[in-house]
mmCIF file of C-alpha atoms in Angstrom:
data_model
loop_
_atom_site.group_PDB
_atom_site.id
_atom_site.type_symbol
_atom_site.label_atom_id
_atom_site.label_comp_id
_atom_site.label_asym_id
_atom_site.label_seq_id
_atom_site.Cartn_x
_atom_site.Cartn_y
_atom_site.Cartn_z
ATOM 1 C CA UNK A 17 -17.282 -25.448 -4.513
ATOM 2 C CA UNK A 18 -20.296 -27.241 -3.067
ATOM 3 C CA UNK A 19 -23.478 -25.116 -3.271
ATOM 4 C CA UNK A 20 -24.242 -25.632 0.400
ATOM 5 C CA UNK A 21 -20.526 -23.730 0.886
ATOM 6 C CA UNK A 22 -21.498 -20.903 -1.228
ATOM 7 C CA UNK A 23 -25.388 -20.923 0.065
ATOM 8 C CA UNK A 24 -23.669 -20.543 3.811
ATOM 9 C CA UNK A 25 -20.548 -18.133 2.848
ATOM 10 C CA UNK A 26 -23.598 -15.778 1.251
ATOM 11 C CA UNK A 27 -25.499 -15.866 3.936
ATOM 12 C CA UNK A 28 -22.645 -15.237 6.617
ATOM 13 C CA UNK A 29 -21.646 -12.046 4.603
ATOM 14 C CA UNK A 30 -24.996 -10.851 4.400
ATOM 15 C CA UNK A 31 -25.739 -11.343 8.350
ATOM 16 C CA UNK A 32 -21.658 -9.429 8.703
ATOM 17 C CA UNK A 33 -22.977 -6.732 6.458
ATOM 18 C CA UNK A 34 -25.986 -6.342 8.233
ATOM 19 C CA UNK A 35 -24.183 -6.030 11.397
ATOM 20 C CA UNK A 36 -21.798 -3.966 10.265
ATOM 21 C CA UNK A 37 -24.521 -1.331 9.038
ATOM 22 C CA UNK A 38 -25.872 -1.607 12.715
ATOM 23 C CA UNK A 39 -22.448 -0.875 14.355
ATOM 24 C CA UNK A 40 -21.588 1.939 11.971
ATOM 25 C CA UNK A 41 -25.030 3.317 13.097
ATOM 26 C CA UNK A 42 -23.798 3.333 16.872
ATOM 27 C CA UNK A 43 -20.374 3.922 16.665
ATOM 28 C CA UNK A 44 -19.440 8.015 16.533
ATOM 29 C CA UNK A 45 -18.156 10.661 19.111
ATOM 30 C CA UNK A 46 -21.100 10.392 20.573
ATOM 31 C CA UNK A 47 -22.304 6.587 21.623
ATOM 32 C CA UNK A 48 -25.702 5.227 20.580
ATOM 33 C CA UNK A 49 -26.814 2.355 22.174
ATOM 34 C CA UNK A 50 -28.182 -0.542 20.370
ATOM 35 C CA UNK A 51 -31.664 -0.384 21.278
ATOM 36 C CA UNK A 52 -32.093 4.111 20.504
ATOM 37 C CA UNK A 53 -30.624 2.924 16.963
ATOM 38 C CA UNK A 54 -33.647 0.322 16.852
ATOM 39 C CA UNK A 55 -36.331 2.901 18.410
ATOM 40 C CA UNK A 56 -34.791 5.522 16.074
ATOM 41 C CA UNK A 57 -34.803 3.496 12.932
ATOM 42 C CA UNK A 58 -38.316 2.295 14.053
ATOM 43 C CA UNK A 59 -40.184 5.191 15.080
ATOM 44 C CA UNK A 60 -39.913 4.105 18.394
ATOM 45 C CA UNK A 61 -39.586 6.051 21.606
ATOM 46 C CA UNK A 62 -36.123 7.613 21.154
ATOM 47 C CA UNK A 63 -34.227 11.048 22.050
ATOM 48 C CA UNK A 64 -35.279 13.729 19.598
ATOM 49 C CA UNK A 65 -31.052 14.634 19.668
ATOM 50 C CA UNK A 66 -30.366 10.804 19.070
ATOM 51 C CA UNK A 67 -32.816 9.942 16.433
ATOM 52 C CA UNK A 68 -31.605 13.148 14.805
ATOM 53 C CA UNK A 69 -27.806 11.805 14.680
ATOM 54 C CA UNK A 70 -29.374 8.343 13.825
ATOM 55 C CA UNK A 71 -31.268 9.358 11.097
ATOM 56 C CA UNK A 72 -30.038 12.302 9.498
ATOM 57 C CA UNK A 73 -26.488 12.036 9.692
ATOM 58 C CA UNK A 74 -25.536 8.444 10.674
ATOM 59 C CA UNK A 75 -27.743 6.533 8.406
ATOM 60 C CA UNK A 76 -26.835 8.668 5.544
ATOM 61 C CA UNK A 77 -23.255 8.269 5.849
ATOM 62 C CA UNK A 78 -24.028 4.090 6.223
ATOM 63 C CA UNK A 79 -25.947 3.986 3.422
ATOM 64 C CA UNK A 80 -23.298 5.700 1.309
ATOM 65 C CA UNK A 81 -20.744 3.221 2.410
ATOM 66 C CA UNK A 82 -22.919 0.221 2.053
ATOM 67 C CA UNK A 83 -23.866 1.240 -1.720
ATOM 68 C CA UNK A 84 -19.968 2.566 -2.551
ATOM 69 C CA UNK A 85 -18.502 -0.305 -1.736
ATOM 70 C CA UNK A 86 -20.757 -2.653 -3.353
ATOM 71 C CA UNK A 87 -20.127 -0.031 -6.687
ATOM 72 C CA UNK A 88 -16.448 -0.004 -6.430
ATOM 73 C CA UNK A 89 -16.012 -3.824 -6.266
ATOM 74 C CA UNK A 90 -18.321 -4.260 -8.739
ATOM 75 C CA UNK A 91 -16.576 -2.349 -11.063
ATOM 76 C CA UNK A 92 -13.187 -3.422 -9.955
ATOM 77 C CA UNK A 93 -14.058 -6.602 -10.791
ATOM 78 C CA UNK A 94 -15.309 -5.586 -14.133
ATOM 79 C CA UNK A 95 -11.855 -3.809 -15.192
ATOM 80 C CA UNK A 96 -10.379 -6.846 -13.833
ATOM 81 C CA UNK A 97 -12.178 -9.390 -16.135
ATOM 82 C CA UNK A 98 -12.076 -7.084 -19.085
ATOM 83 C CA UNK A 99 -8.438 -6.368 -18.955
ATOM 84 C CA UNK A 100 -7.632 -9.749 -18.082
ATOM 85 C CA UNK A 101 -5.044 -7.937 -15.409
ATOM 86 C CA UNK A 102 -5.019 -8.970 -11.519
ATOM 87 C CA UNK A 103 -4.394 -5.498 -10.632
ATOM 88 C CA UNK A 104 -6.703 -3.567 -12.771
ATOM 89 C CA UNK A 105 -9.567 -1.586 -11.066
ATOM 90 C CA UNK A 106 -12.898 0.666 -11.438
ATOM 91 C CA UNK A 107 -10.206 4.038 -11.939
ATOM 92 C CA UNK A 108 -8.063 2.227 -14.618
ATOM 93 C CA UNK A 109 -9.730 3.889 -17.520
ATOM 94 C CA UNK A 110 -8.735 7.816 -16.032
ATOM 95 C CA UNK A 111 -12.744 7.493 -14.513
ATOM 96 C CA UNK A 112 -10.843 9.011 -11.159
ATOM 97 C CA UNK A 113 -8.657 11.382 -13.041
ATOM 98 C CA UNK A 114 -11.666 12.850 -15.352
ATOM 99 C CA UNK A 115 -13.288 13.271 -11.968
ATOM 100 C CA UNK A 116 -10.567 14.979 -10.729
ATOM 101 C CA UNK A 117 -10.110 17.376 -13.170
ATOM 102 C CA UNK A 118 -13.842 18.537 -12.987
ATOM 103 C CA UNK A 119 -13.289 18.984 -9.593
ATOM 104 C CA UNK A 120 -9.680 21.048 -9.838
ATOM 105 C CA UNK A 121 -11.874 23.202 -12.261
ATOM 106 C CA UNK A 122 -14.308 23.895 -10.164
ATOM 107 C CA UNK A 123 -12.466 24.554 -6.721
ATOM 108 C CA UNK A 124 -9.381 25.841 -8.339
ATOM 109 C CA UNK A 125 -9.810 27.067 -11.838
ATOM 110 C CA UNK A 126 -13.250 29.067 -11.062
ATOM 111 C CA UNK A 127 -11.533 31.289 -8.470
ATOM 112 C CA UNK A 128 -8.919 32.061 -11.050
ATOM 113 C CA UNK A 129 -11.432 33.096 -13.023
ATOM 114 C CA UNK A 130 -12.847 35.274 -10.691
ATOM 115 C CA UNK A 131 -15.759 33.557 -9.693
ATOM 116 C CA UNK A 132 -15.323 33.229 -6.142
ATOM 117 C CA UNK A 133 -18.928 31.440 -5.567
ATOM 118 C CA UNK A 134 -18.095 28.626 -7.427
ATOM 119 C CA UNK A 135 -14.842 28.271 -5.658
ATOM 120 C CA UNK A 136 -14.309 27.679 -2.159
ATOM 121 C CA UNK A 137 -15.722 30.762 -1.293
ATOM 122 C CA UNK A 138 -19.341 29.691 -2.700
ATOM 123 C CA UNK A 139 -22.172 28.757 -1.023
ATOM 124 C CA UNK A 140 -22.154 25.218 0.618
ATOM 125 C CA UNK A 141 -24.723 23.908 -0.913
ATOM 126 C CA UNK A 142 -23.720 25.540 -4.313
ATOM 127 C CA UNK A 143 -20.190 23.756 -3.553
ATOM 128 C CA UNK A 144 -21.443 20.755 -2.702
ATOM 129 C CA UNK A 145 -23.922 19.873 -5.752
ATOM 130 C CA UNK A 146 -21.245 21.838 -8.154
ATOM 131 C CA UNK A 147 -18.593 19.951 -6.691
ATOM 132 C CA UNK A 148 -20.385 16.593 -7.574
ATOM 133 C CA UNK A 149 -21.447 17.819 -11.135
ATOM 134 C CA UNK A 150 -18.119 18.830 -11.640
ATOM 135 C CA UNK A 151 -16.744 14.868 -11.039
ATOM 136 C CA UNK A 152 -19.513 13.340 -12.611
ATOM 137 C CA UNK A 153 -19.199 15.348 -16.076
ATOM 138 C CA UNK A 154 -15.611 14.737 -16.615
ATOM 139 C CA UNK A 155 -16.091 10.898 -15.682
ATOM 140 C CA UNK A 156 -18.715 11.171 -18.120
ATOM 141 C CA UNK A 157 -15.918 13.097 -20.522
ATOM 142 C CA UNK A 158 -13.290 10.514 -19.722
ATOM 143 C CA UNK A 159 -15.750 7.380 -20.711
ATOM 144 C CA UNK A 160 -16.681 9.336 -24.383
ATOM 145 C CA UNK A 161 -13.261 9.412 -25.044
ATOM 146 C CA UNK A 162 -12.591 5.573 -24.437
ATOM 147 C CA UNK A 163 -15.934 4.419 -25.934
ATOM 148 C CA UNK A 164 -14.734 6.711 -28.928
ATOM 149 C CA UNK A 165 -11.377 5.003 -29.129
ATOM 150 C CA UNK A 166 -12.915 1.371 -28.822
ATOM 151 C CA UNK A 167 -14.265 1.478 -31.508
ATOM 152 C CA UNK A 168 -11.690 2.077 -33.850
ATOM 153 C CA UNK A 169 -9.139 -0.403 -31.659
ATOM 154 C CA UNK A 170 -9.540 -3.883 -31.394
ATOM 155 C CA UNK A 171 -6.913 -4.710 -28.539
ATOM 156 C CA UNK A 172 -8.127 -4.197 -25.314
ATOM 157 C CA UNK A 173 -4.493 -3.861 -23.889
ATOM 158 C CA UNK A 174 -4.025 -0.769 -26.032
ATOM 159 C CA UNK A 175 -6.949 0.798 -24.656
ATOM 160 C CA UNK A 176 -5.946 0.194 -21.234
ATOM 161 C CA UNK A 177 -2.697 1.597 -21.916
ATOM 162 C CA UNK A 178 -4.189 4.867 -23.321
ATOM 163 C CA UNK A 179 -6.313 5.355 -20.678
ATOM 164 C CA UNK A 180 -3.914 5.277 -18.410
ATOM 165 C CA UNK A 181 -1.932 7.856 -20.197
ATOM 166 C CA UNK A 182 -4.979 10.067 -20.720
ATOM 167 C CA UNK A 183 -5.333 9.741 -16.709
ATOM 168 C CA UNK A 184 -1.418 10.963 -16.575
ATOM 169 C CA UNK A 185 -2.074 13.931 -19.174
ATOM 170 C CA UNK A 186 -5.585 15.039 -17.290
ATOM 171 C CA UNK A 187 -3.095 14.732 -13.912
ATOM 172 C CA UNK A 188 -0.517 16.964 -15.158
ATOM 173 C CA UNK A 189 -3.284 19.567 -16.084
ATOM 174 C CA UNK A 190 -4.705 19.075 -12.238
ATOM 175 C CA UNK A 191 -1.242 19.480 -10.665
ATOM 176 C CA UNK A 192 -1.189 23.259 -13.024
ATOM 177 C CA UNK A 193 -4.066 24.248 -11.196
ATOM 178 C CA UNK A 194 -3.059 23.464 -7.900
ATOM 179 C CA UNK A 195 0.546 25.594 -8.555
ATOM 180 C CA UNK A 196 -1.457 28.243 -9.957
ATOM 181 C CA UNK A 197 -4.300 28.566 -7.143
ATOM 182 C CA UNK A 198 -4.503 30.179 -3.639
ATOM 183 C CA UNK A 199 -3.894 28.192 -0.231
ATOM 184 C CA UNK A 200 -7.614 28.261 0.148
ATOM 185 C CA UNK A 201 -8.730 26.631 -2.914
ATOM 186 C CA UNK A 202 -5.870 24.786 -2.844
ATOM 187 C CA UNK A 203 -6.708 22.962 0.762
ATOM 188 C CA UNK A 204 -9.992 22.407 -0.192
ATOM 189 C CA UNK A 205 -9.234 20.213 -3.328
ATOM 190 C CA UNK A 206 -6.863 18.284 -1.123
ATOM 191 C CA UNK A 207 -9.570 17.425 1.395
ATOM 192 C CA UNK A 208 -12.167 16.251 -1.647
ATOM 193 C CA UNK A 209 -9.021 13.679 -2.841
ATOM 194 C CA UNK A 210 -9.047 12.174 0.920
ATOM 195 C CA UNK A 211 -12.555 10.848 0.204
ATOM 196 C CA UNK A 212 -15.441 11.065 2.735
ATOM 197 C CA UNK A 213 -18.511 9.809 3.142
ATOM 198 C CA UNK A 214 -19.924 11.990 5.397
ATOM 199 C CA UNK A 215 -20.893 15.274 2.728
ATOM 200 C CA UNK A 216 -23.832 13.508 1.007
ATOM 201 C CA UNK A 217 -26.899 15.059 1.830
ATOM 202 C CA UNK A 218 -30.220 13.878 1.400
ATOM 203 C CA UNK A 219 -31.291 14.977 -1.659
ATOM 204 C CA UNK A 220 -27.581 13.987 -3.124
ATOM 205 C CA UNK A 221 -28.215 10.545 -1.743
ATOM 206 C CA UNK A 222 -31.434 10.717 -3.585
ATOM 207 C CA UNK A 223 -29.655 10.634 -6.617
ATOM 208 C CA UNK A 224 -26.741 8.579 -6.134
ATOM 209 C CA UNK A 225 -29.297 5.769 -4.978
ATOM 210 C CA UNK A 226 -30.889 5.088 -8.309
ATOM 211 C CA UNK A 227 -27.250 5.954 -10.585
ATOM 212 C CA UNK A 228 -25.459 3.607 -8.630
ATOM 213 C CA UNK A 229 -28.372 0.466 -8.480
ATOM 214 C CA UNK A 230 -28.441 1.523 -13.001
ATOM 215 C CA UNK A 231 -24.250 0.362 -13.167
ATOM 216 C CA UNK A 232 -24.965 -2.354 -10.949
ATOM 217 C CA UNK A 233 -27.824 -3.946 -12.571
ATOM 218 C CA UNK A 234 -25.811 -3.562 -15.968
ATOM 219 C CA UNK A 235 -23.220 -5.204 -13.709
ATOM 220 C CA UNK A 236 -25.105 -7.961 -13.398
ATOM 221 C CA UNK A 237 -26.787 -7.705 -16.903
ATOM 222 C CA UNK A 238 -22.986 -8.449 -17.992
ATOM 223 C CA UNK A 239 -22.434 -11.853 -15.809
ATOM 224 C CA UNK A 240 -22.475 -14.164 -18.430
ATOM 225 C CA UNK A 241 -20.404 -11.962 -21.292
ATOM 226 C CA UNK A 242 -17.482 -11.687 -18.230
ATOM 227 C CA UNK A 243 -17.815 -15.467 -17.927
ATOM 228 C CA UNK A 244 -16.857 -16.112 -21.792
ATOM 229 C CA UNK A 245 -14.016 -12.993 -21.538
ATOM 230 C CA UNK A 246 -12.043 -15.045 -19.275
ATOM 231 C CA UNK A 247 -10.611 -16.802 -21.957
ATOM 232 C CA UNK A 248 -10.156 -13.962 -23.868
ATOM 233 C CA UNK A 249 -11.974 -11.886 -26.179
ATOM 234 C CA UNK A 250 -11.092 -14.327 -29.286
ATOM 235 C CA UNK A 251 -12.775 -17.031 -27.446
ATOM 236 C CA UNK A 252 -15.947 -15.375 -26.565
ATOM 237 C CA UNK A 253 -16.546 -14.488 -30.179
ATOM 238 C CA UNK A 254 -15.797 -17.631 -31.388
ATOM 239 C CA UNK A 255 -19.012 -18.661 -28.879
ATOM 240 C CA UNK A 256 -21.369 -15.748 -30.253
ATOM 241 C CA UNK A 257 -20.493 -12.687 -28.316
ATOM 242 C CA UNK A 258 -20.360 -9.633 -29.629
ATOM 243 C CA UNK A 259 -17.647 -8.038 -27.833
ATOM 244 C CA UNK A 260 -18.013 -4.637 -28.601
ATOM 245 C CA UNK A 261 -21.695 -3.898 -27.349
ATOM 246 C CA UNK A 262 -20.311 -5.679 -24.190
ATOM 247 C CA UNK A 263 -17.321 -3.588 -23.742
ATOM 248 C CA UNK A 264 -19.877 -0.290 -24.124
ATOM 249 C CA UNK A 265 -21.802 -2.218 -21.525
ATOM 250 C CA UNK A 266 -18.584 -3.000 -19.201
ATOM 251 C CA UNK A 267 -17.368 0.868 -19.624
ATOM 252 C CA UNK A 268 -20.953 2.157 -19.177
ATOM 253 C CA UNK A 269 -21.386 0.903 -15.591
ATOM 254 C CA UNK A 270 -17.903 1.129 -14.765
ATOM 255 C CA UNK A 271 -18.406 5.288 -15.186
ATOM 256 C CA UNK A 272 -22.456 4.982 -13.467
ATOM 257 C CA UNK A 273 -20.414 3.002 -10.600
ATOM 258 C CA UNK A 274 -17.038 4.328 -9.982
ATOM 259 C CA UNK A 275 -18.294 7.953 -11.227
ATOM 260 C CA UNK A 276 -20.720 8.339 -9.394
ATOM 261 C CA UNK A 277 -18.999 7.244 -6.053
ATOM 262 C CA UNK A 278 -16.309 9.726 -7.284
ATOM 263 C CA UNK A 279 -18.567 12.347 -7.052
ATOM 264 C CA UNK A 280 -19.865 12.195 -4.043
ATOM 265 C CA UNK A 281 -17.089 10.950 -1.720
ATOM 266 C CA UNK A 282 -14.085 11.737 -3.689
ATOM 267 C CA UNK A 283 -11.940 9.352 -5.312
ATOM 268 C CA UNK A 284 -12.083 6.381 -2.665
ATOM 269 C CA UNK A 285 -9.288 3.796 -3.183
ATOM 270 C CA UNK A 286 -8.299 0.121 -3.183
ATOM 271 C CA UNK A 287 -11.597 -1.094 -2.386
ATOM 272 C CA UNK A 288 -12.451 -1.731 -6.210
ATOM 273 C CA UNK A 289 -8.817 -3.156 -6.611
ATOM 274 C CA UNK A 290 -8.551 -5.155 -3.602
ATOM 275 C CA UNK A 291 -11.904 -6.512 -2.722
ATOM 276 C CA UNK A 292 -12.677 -8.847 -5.720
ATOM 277 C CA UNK A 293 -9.864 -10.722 -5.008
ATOM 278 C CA UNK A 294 -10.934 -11.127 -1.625
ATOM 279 C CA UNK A 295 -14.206 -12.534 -3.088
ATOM 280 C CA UNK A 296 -11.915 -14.900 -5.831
ATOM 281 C CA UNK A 297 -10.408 -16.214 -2.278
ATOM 282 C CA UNK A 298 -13.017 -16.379 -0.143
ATOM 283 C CA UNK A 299 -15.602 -18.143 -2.933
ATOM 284 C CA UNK A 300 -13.178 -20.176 -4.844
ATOM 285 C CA UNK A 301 -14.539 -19.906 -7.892
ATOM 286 C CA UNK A 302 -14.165 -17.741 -11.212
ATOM 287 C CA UNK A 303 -17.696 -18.051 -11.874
ATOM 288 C CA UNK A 304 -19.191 -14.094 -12.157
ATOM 289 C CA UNK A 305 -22.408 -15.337 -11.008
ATOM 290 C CA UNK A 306 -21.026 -16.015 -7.915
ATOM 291 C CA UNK A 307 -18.095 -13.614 -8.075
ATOM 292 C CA UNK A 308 -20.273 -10.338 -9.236
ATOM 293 C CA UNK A 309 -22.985 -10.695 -6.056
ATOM 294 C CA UNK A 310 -20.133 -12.081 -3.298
ATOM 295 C CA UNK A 311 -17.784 -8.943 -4.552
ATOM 296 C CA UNK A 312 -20.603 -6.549 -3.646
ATOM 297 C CA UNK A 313 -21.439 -7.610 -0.252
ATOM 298 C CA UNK A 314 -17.671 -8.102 0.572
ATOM 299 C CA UNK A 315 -17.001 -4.345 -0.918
ATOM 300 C CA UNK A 316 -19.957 -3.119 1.099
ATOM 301 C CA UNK A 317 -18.771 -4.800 4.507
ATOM 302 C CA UNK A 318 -14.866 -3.654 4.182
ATOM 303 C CA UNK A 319 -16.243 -0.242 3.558
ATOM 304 C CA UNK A 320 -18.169 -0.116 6.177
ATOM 305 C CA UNK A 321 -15.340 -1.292 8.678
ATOM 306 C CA UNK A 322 -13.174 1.459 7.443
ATOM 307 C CA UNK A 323 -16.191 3.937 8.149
ATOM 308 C CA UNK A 324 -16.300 2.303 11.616
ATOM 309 C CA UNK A 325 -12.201 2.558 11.587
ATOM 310 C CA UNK A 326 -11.662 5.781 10.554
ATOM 311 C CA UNK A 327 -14.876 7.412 12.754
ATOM 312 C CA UNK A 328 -12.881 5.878 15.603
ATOM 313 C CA UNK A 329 -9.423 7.080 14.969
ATOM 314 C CA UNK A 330 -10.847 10.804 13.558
ATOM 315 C CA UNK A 331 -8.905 9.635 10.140
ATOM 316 C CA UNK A 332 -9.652 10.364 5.967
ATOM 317 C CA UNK A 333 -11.499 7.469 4.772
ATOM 318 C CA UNK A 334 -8.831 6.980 2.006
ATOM 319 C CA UNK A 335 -5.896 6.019 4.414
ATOM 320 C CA UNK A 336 -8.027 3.381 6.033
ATOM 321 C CA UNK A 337 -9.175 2.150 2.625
ATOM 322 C CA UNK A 338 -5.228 2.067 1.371
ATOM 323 C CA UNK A 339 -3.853 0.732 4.906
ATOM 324 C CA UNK A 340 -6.437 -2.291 4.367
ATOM 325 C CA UNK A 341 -5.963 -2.609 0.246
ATOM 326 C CA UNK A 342 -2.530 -2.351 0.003
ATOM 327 C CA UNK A 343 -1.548 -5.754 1.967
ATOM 328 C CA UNK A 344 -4.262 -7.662 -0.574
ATOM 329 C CA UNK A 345 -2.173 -6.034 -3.790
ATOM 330 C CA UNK A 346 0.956 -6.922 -2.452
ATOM 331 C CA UNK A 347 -0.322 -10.623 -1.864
ATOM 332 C CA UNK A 348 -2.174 -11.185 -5.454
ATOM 333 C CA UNK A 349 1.799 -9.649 -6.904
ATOM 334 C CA UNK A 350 3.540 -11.831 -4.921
ATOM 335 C CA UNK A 351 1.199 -14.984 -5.528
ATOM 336 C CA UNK A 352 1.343 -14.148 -9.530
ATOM 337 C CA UNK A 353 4.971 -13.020 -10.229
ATOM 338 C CA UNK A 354 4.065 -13.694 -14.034
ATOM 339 C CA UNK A 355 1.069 -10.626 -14.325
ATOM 340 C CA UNK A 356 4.300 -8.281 -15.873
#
C-alpha cells in the first residue's frame, strides 16, 4: 500500500468523522440547523433552548460516541492480535461480564438487601455514578484475575479459554439475580445491557475523557510489540520481546478501554469485534501502525452513524451496533473457514 493511499484514506476518514460529529450534533427529535450548531458551538448568536440541546445534551452524547468507538476498536483489535483469533474482541477476557456483574449487584442485589437507594429506587445521580463504579470495579476484578493467571500460564489460548469460562460462571451468577429480583430492578438492569450513550453527564464525561485517552495511548505504546505477536509469541521472543510485560500492557488498556466504555454506556457490542476488520480491509495492511490509528477513526465514525441511526428510528444503541456488526462477522467466518 502506497503511502499516498494511506495519507488520502486517513484523511477521508478523518473529514467522514468530522462530519459525522456535525450531523450527530443536528440530527434529534428536534432539528438543528447547521449554522445554530456552528453559532452554538461558537458562542455565536444562537437560541438559548438550542444552544442548550447543542451543548449540554447533544455534544455530550457525540463526544461519548466519538471516544467509545475509537476505545472499543482499539481494544478489539488488541484481543485480536493477542489471541491470534479473527473473531476475538475487547469483551473476550469476561471485561463485559465483570461489568455486568457489578452492575446486577448494584441494581439487583442491593434491593435484596434492603437498600432501596442503591437500587432502582435511589437517587439518580446516586444511580448513575454507583451504577458506573459498580462496572468499572468488577472489570477491574475480572482483569486481576487474568493478569493473576498469566503469570503462572504460558499459552495464551488457555487464557482465552478461561476467561471465557470465568465470563460464563460470572453470567450464571447475573442470571440468579435477575430470577431472584423484583420487576423493577429487574427492568432497569435490562435497559443498562441495551447500551446508551445518552446517561453520561458532565462530570462523568470528565472522567471517562482522561481513562479512556490512558488505554489508548498504552494502545499505541503497544504498536510495535503487536507487530512482532503476529507471528506468534515464540517469534517475538526470539526478536527480544518480553512477552509478559506486554501482555500486562495489552490486558491493562483493554480493561481502561472496554471498561470504562462499559461503565458508562453499558456493554456496547460488535463495534470492537467488527470494526478492525473493517480497517484490515479498508487499509490493506497488517501493519499496527497503520491498523491501531485507522481502527480508531473507523470505530469512532460507525459509532457515530449508529447514534445518528438509532436517534432516528427511537432504537437501543446495541441493536444498531449488532444489525451493522453482525454482517462483518459473518463475512471474516465465511472468508476464513480454517479460524476453528
Amino acid at each position: 500500500m502506497t503511502a499516498r493511499r494511506t495519507t488520502f484514506l486517513f484523511t477521508a476518514l478523518g473529514l467522514l468523522t468530522a462530519a459525522l460529529f456535525i450531523a450527530d450534533l443536528a440530527v434529534g427529535s428536534v432539528a438543528v440547523p447547521l449554522g445554530d450548531v456552528w453559532a452554538a458551538l461558537t458562542g455565536g448568536s444562537c437560541d438559548p433552548a438550542t444552544s442548550d440541546i447543542i451543548l449540554k445534551i447533544r455534544l455530550l452524547k457525540a463526544v461519548t460516541a466519538l471516544f467509545a468507538g475509537a476505545a472499543l476498536a482499539a481494544g478489539g483489535l488488541e484481543m485480536q492480535t493477542l489471541f491470534r483469533n479473527p473473531l476475538a474482541g475487547p469483551y473476550v477476557l469476561g471485561v463485559s461480564s465483570g461489568a455486568g456483574l457489578g452492575v446486577a449487584l448494584f441494581l439487583l442485589g442491593a434491593p435484596l438487601l434492603g437498600a432501596p437507594l442503591l437500587g432502582v429506587a435511589g437517587h439518580s445521580f446516586v444511580r448513575s455514578l454507583g451504577v458506573a463504579g459498580a462496572a468499572w470495579l468488577g472489570s477491574a476484578l475480572v482483569l486481576a484475575i487474568v493478569m493473576a493467571v498469566s503469570r503462572r500460564i504460558k499459552d495464551i489460548m488457555v487464557i482465552l479459554i478461561l476467561g471465557m469460562m470465568l465470563g460464563s460462571g460470572i453470567s450464571s451468577v447475573v442470571e440468579i439475580l435477575q430470577y431472584l429480583s423484583s420487576e423493577a430492578a429487574l427492568k432497569s438492569f435490562v435497559i443498562w445491557t441495551m447500551g446508551s450513550l445518552g446517561d453520561v453527564t458532565g462530570s462523568q464525561l470528565a472522567l471517562l475523557l482522561p481513562v479512556v485517552t490512558a488505554g489508548l495511548a498504552l494502545a499505541v505504546a503497544v504498536i510495535k510489540p503487536l507487530n512482532l505477536l503476529l507471528l506468534g509469541e515464540n517469534y517475538a521472543r526470539t526478536m527480544g520481546l518480553n512477552v509478559q510485560r506486554t501482555r500486562t500492557l495489552i490486558f491493562l488498556s483493554t480493561v481502561l478501554l472496554a471498561g470504562t466504555v462499559t461503565a458508562f454506556c453499558g456493554p456496547v457490542g460488535f463495534i470492537g469485534l467488527a470494526v478492525p476488520h473493517l480497517a484490515r480491509m479498508l487499509f490493506a495492511s497488517a501493519d499496527h501502525r497503520i491498523l491501531m490509528p485507522g481502527s480508531m477513526l473507523a470505530g469512532a465514525a460507525l459509532l457515530l452513524v449508529c447514534d445518528l441511526v438509532a436517534k432516528s428510528l427511537a432504537l437501543p444503541i446495541n441493536t444498531i451496533t449488532a444489525l451493522m456488526g453482525i454482517p462483518v462477522v459473518i463475512f471474516v467466518v465465511v472468508r476464513n473457514r480454517n479460524i476453528f
